[in-house]
CSV table of C-alpha atoms in Angstrom, one decimal:
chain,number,residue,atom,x,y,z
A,29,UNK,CA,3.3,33.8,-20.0
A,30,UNK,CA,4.9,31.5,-22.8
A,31,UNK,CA,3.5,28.4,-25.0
A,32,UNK,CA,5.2,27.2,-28.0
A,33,UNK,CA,4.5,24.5,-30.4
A,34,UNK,CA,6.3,22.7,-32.7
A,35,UNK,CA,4.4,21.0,-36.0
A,36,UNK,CA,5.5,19.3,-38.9
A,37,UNK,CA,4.1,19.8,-42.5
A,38,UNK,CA,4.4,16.8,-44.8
A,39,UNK,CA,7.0,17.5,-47.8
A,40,UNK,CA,4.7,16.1,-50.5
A,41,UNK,CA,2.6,18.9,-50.3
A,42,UNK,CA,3.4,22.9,-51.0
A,43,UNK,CA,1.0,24.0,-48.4
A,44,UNK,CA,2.7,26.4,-45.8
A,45,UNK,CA,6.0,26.2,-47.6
A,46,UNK,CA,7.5,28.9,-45.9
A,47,UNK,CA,6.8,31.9,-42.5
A,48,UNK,CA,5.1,33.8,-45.1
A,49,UNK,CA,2.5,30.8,-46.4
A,50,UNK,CA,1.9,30.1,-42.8
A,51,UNK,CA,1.1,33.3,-41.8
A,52,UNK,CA,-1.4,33.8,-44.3
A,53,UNK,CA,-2.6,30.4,-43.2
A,54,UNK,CA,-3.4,31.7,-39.6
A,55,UNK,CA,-4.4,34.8,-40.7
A,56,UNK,CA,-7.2,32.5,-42.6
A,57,UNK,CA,-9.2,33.2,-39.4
A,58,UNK,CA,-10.7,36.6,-39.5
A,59,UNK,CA,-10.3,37.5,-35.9
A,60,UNK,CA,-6.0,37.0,-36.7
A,61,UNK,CA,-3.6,39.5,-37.6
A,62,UNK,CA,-0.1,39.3,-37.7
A,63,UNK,CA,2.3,42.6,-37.9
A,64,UNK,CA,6.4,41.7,-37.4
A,65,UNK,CA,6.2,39.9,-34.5
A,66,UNK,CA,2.8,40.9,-32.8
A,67,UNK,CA,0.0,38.7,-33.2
A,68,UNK,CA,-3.6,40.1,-32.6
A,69,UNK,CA,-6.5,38.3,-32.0
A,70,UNK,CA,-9.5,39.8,-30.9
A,71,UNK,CA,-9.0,42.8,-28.3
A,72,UNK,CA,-5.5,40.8,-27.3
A,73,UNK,CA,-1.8,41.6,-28.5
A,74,UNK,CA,0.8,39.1,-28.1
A,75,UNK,CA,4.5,38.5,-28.9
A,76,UNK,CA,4.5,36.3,-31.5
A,77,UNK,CA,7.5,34.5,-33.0
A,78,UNK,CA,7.9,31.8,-35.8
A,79,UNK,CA,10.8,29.5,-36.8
A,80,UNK,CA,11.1,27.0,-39.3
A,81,UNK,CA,13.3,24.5,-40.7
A,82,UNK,CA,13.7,21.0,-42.7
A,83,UNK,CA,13.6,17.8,-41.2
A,84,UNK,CA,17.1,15.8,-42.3
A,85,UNK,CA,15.7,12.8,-42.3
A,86,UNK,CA,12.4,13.1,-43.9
A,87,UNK,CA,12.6,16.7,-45.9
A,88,UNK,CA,9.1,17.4,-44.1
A,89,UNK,CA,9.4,21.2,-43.0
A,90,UNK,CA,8.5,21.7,-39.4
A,91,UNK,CA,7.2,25.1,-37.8
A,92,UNK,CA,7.9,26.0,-34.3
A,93,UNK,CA,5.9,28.8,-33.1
A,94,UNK,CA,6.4,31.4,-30.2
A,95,UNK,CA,3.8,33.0,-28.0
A,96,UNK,CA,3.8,35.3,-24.8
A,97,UNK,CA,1.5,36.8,-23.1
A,98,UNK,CA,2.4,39.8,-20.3
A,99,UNK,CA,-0.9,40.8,-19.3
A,100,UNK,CA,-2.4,38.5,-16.4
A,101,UNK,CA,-5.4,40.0,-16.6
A,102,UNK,CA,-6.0,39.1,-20.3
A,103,UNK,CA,-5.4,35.2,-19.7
A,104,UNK,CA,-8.7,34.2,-20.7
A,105,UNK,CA,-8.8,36.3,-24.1
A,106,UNK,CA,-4.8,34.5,-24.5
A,107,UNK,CA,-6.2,30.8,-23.9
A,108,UNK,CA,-9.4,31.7,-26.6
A,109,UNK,CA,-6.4,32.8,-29.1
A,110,UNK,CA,-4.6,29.1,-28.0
A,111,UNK,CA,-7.4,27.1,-28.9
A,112,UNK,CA,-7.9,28.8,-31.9
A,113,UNK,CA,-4.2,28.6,-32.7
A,114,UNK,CA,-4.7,24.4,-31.8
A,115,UNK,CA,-7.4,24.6,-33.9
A,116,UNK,CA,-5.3,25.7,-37.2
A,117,UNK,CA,-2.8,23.8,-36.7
A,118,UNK,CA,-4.7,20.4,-36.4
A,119,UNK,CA,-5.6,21.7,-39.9
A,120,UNK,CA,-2.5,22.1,-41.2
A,121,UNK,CA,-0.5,18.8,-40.1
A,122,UNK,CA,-3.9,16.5,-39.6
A,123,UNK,CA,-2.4,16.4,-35.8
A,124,UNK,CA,-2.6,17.5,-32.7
A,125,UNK,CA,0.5,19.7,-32.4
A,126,UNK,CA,3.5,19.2,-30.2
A,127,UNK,CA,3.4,21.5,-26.9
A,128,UNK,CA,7.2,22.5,-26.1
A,129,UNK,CA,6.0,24.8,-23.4
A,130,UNK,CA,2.8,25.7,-21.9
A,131,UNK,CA,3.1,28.6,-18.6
A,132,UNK,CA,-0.3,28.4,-19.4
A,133,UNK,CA,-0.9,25.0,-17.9
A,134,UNK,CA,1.2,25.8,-15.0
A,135,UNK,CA,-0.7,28.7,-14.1
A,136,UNK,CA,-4.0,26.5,-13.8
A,137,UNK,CA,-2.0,24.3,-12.1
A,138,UNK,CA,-0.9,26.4,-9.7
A,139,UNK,CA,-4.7,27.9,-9.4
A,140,UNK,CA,-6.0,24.1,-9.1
A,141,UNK,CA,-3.5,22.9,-6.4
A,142,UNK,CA,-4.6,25.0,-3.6
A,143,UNK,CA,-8.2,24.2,-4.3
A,144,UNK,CA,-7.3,20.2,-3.9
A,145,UNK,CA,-5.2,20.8,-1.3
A,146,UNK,CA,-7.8,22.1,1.1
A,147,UNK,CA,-10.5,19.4,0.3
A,148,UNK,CA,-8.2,16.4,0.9
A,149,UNK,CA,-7.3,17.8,3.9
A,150,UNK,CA,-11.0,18.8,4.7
A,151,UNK,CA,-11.9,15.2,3.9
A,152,UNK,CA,-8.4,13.9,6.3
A,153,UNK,CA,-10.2,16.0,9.2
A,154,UNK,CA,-13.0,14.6,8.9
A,155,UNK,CA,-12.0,10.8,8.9
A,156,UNK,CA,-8.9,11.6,11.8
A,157,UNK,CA,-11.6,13.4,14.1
A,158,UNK,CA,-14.1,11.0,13.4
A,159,UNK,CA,-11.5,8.0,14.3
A,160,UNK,CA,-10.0,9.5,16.9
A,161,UNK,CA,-13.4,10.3,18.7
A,162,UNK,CA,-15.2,7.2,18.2
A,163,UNK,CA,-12.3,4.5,17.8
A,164,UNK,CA,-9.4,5.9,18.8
A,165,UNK,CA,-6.4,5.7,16.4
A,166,UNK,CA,-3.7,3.7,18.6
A,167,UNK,CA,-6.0,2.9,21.4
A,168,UNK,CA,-4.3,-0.2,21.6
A,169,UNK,CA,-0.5,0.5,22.0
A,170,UNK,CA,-1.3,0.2,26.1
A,171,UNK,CA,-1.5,-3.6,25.3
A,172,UNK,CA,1.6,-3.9,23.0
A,173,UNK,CA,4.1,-5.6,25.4
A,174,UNK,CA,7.5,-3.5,25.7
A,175,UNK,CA,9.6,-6.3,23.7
A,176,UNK,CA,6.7,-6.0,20.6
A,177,UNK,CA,6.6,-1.9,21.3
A,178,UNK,CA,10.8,-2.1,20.7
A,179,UNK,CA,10.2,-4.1,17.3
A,180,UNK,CA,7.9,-1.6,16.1
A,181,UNK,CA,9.9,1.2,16.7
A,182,UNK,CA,12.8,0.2,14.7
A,183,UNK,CA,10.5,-0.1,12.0
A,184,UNK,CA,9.8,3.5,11.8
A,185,UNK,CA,11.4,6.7,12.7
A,186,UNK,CA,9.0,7.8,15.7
A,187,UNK,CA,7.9,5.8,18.9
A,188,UNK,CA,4.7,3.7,19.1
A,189,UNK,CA,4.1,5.8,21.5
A,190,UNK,CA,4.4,9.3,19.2
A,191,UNK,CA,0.6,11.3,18.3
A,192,UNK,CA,1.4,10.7,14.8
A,193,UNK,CA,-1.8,10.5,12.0
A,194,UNK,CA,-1.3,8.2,9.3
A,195,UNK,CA,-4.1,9.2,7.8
A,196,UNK,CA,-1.9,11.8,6.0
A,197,UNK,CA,-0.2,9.0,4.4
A,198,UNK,CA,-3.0,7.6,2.5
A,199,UNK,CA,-3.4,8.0,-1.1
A,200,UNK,CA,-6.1,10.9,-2.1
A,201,UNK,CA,-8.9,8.1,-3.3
A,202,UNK,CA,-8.2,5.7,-0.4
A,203,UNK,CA,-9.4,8.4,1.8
A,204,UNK,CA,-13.0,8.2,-0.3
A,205,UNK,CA,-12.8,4.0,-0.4
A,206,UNK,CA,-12.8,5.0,4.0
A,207,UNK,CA,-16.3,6.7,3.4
A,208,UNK,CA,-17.9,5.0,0.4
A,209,UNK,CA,-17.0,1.5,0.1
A,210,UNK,CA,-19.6,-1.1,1.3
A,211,UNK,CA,-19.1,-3.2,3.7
A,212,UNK,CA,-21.4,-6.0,5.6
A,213,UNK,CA,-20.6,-5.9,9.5
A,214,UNK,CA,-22.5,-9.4,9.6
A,215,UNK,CA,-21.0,-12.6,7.7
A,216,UNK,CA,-23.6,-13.4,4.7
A,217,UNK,CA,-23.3,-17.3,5.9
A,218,UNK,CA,-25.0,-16.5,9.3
A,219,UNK,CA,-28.0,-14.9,6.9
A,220,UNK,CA,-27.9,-18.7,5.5
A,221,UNK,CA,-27.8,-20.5,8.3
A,222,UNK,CA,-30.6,-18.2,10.2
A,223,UNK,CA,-32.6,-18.8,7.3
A,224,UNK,CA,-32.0,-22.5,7.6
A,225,UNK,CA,-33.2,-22.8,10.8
A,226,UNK,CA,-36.4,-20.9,11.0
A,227,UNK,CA,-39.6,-22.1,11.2
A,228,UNK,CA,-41.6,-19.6,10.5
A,229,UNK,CA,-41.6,-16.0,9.2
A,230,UNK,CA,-42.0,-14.7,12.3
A,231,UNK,CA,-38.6,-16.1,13.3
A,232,UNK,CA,-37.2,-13.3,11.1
A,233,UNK,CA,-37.7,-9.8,11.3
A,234,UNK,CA,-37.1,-6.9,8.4
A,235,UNK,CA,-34.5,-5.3,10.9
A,236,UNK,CA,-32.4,-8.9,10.9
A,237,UNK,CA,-32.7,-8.7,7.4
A,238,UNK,CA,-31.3,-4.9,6.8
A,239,UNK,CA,-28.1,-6.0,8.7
A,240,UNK,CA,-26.9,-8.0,6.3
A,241,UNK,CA,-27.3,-5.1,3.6
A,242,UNK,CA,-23.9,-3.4,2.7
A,243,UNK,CA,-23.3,0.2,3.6
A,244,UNK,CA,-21.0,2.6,3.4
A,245,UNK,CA,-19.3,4.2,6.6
A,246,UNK,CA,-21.0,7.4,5.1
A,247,UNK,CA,-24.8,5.8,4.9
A,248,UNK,CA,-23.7,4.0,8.6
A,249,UNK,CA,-22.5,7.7,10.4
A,250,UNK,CA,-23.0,10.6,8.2
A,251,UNK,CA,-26.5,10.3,5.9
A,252,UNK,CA,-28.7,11.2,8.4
A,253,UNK,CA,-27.1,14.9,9.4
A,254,UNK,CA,-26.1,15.8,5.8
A,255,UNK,CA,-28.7,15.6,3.2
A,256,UNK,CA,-26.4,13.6,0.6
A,257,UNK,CA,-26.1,10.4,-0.3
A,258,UNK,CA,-22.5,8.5,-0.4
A,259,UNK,CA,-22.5,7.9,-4.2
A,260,UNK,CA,-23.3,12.0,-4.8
A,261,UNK,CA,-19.5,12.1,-3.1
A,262,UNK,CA,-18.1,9.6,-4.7
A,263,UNK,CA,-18.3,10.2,-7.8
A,264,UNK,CA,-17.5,13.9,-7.6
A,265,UNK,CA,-14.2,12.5,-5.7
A,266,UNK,CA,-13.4,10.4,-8.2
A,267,UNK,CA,-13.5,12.8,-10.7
A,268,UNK,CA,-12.0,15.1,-8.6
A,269,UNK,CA,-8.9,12.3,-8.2
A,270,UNK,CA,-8.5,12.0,-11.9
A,271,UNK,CA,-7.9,15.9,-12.1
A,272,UNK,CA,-5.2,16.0,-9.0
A,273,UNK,CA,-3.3,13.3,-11.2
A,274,UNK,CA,-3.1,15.5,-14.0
A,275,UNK,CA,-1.6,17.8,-12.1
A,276,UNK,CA,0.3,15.8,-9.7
A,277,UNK,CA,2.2,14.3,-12.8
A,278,UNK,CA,2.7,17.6,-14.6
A,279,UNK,CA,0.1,16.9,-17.7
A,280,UNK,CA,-1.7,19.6,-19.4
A,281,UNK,CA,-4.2,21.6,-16.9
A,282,UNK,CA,-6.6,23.6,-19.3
A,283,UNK,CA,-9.0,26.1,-18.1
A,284,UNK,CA,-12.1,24.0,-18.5
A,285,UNK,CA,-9.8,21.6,-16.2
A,286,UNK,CA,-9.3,24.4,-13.6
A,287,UNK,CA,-13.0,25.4,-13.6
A,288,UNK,CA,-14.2,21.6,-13.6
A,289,UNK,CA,-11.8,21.7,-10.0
A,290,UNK,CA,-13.8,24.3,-8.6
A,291,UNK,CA,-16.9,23.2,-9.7
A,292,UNK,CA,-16.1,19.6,-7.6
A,293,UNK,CA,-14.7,21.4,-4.4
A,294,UNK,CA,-18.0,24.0,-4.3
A,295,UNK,CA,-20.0,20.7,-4.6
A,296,UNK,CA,-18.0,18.6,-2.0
A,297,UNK,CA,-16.5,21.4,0.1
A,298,UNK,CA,-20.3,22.1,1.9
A,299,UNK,CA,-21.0,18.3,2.7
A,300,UNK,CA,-17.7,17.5,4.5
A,301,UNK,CA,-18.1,21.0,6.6
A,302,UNK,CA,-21.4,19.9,7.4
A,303,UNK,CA,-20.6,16.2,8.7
A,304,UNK,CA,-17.9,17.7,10.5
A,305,UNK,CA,-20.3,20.0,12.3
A,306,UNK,CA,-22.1,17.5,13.2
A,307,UNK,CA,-19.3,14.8,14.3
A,308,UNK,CA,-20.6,15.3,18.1
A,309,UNK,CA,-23.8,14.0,17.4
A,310,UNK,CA,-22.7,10.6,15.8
A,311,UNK,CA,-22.4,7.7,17.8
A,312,UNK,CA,-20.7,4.8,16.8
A,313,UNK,CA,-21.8,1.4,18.6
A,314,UNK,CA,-18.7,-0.4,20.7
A,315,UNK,CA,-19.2,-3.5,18.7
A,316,UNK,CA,-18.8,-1.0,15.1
A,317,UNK,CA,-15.3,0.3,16.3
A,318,UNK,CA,-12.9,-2.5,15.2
A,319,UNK,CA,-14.9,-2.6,11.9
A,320,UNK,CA,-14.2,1.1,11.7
A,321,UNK,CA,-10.4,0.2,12.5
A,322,UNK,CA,-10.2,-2.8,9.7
A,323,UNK,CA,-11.2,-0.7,7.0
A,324,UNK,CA,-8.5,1.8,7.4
A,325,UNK,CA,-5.7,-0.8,7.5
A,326,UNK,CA,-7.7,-2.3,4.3
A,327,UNK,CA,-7.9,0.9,2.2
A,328,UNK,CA,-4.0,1.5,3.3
A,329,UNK,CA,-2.4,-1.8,1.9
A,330,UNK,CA,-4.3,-4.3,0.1
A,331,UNK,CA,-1.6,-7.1,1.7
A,332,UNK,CA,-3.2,-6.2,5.0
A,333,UNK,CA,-6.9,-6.7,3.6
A,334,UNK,CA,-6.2,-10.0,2.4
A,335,UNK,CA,-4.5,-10.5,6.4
A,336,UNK,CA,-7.8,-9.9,7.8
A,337,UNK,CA,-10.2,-11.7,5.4
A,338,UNK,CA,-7.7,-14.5,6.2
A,339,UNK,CA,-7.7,-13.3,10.1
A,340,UNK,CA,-11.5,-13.1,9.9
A,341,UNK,CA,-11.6,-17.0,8.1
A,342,UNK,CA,-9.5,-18.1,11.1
A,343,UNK,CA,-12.0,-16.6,13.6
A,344,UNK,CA,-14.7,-18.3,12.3
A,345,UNK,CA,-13.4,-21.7,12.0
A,346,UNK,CA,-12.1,-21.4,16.0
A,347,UNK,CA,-15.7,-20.5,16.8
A,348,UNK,CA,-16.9,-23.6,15.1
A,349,UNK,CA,-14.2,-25.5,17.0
A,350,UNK,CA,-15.4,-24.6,20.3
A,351,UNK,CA,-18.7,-25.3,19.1
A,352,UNK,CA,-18.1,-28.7,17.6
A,353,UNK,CA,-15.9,-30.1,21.0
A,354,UNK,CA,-17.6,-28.2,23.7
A,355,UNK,CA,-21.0,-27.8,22.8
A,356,UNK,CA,-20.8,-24.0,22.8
A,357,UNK,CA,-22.7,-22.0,21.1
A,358,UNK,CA,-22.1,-18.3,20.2
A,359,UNK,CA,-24.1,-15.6,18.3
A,360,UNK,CA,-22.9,-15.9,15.1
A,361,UNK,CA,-25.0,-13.2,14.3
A,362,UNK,CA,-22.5,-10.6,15.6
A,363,UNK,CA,-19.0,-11.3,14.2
A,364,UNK,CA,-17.8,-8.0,16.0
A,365,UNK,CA,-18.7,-9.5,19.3
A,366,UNK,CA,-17.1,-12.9,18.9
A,367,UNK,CA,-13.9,-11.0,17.3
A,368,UNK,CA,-13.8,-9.3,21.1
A,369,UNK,CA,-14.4,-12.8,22.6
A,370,UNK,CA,-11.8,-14.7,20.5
A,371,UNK,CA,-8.7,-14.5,23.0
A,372,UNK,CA,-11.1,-16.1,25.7
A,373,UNK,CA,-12.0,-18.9,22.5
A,374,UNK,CA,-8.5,-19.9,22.0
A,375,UNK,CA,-7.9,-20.2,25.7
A,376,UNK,CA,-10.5,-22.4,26.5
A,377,UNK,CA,-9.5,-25.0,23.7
A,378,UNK,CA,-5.8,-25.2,25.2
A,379,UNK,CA,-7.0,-25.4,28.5
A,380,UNK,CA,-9.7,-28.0,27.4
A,381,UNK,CA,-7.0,-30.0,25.6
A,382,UNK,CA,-8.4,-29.4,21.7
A,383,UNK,CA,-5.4,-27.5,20.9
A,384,UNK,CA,-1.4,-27.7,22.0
A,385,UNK,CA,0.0,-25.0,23.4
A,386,UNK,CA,2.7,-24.7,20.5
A,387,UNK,CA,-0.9,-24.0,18.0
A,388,UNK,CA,-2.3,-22.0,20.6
A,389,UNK,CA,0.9,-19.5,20.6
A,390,UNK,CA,1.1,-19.1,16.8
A,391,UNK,CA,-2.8,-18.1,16.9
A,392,UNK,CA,-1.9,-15.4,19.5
A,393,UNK,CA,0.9,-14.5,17.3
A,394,UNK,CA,-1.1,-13.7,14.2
A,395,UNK,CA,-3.7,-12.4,16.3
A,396,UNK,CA,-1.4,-9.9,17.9
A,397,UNK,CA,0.2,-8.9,14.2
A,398,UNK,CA,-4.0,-8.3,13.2
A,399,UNK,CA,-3.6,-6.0,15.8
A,400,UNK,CA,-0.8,-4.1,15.0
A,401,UNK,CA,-2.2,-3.8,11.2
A,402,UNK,CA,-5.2,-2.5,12.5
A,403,UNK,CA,-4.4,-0.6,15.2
A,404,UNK,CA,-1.0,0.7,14.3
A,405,UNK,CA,-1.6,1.1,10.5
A,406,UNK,CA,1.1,3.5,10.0
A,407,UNK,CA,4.3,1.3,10.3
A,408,UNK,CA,5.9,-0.2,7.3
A,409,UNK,CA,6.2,-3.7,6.4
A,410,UNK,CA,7.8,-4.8,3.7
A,411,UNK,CA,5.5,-6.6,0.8
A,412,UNK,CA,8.0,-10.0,1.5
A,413,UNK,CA,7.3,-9.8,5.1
A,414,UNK,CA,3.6,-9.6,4.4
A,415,UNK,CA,3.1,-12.0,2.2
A,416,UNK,CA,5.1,-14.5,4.7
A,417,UNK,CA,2.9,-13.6,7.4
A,418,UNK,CA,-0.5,-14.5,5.3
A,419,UNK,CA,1.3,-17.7,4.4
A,420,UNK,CA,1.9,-18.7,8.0
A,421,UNK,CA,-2.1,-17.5,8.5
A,422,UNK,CA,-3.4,-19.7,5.4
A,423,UNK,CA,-1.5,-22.9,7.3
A,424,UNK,CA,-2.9,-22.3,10.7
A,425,UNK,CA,-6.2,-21.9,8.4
A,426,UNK,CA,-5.9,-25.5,7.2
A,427,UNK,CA,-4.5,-27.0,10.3
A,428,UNK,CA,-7.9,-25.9,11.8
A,429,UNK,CA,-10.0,-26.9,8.7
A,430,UNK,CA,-8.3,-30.6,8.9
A,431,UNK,CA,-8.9,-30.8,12.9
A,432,UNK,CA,-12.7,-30.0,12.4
A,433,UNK,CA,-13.1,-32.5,9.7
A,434,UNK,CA,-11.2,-35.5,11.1
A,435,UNK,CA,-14.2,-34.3,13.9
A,436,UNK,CA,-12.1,-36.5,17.2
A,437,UNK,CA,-10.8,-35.4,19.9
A,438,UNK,CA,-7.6,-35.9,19.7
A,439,UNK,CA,-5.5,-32.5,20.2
A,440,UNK,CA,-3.0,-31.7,17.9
């Protein structure tokens, strides 16, 4: 096992001068001796090699030193001498020295991978079996039509009608944003207008009330068969996340980093074996599931979050259409009801006259893409093809808004 470091002693002064200086400088610490090239520190012996050499362009001197290590089972004893060495050095140059190699780091690299590598797929089994139980991931691709099904395909490699688990292409922290991100499953408006329109206390209850409390899908599902609240994981994820990325992008791994991994896994590792134990005994309402399905397409592209809110937008204002023309009234209390009931909505104002057929087509359009998003989350569009379909949803947003305001019944 090999680290070197290369630092650079300022010519002004006639500190360290030369290999002998500088060993006399390490040896400064009691617990260092140096004999040829062995270095001894402690109850350790390692290879020890120094070079040195002048700086063309700035006479400073710099010192590029050598260490290896062959005993594995002396690693923590070599990485106590390392620090030490850091330590001096700092000293020396009044900076952290430059690391030209460091096995050292890759070995707690290699120690931490397998660690993260079996939580993140821990955490991907428990969000797949969880979906795929209580949602269904692809449920819908029996209503795609065969020409949409075609389109589809040519944008990925594999049918629509493949098994295949996207899941296992979202990023390490979207896969906690799935469990611990809030989210209302009532509109905060409908808390307004029910507030509005009662009377009386009584008209209210606390139950009403809690609905339109954010939770998490972990408070929702998961809270009441592990003993842990969502913010417990989260955190410990995060910090978790922030460790993967120091290995994922090859920066220094230390031991403290390696042991702060296991640490994290042995605290999160227990609470996602236990929720999936218990997945049976969760029950997610009917009316939950295509809230379930939105937040996946959310935490996987945050083009196809700002598609729903937009989606969502459109819903309501189509509800308050049919309202307005046709005296109907709907529970706004449960948008995941009306989302089921929003194909019968748009029907009944084209077959009532409130709406062409030509604006009735492009709302079954972008209602059939908010499908495929949601439902089929795993195909790629591009970010231009994205944004062109949110324009196109923002119009038919404002056509709407303008009908309900010039409030006649003219159809468009």
């Amino acid at each position: 096992m090999r680290v070197e470091y290369l630092v650079i002693i300022n010519s002004n002064s006639s500190f360290c001068g030369n290999v002998k200086a500088f060993n006399s400088f390490f040896e400064s610490n009691s617990d260092i001796k140096i004999q040829g090239k062995t270095l001894k520190y402690k109850h350790i012996n390692v290879d020890y090699e120094i070079l040195t050499g002048v700086i063309k362009t700035d006479n400073n001197r710099f010192f590029h030193i050598k260490f290896s290590c062959e005993n594995g089972e002396k690693i923590d004893e070599f990485t106590e001498l390392l620090r030490a060495v850091r330590s001096l050095l700092f000293k020396a140059a009044d900076k952290q020295p430059q690391t030209l190699w460091d096995d050292l780091s890759f070995y707690y690299a290699q120690k931490s991978y397998p660690l993260i590598h079996e939580i993140e797929n821990l955490m991907r089994k428990l969000i797949t079996k969880f979906m795929l139980t209580n949602v269904g991931l692809g449920w819908i691709k029996d209503a795609i039509p065969e020409d949409l099904k075609e389109d589809l395909n040519k944008k990925r490699a594999i049918s629509v009608e493949d098994n295949y688990n996207y899941l296992y292409e979202i990023d390490f922290i979207q896969l906690a944003n799935f469990l611990f991100d809030e989210y209302r499953t009532i509109d905060a408006k409908s808390l307004i207008e029910k507030l509005k329109s009662a009377t009386s206390v009584e008209e209210i209850s606390i139950d009403e009330l809690k609905g339109f409390i954010p939770k998490s899908n972990w408070d929702r599902y998961f809270s009441g068969y592990v003993d842990c609240e969502d913010s417990y994981l989260r955190n410990r994820w995060k910090d978790l996340y922030k460790l993967r990325c120091k290995i994922a992008h090859n920066n220094a791994v230390s031991k403290s980093d390696y042991d702060q991994v296991v640490k994290l896994v042995n605290d999160i590792k227990p609470k996602l074996e236990k929720a999936i134990d218990n997945l049976d005994k969760v029950e997610v309402p009917e009316d939950d599931r295509e809230n379930l399905a939105e937040s996946v397409a959310i935490n996987i592209n945050a083009l196809y979050g700002e598609y729903i809110q937009n989606w969502k937008n459109l819903e309501k204002q189509l509800y308050n259409l049919i309202s307005l023309k046709l005296n109907v009234e709907l529970d706004k209390d449960d948008s995941s009801h009306l989302r089921h009931i929003t194909s019968k909505t748009i029907r009944i104002l084209v077959e009532n006259g409130i709406i062409e057929k030509a604006l009735y087509y492009k709302i079954q359009e972008a209602m059939s893409f908010r499908n495929v998003i949601v439902h089929e989350a795993d195909l790629k569009f591009s970010e231009l093809e994205l944004h062109h379909k949110i324009q196109k949803l923002t119009e038919l947003n404002a056509v709407i808004s303008e009908y309900i305001a010039r409030n006649n019944d003219e159809p468009f």
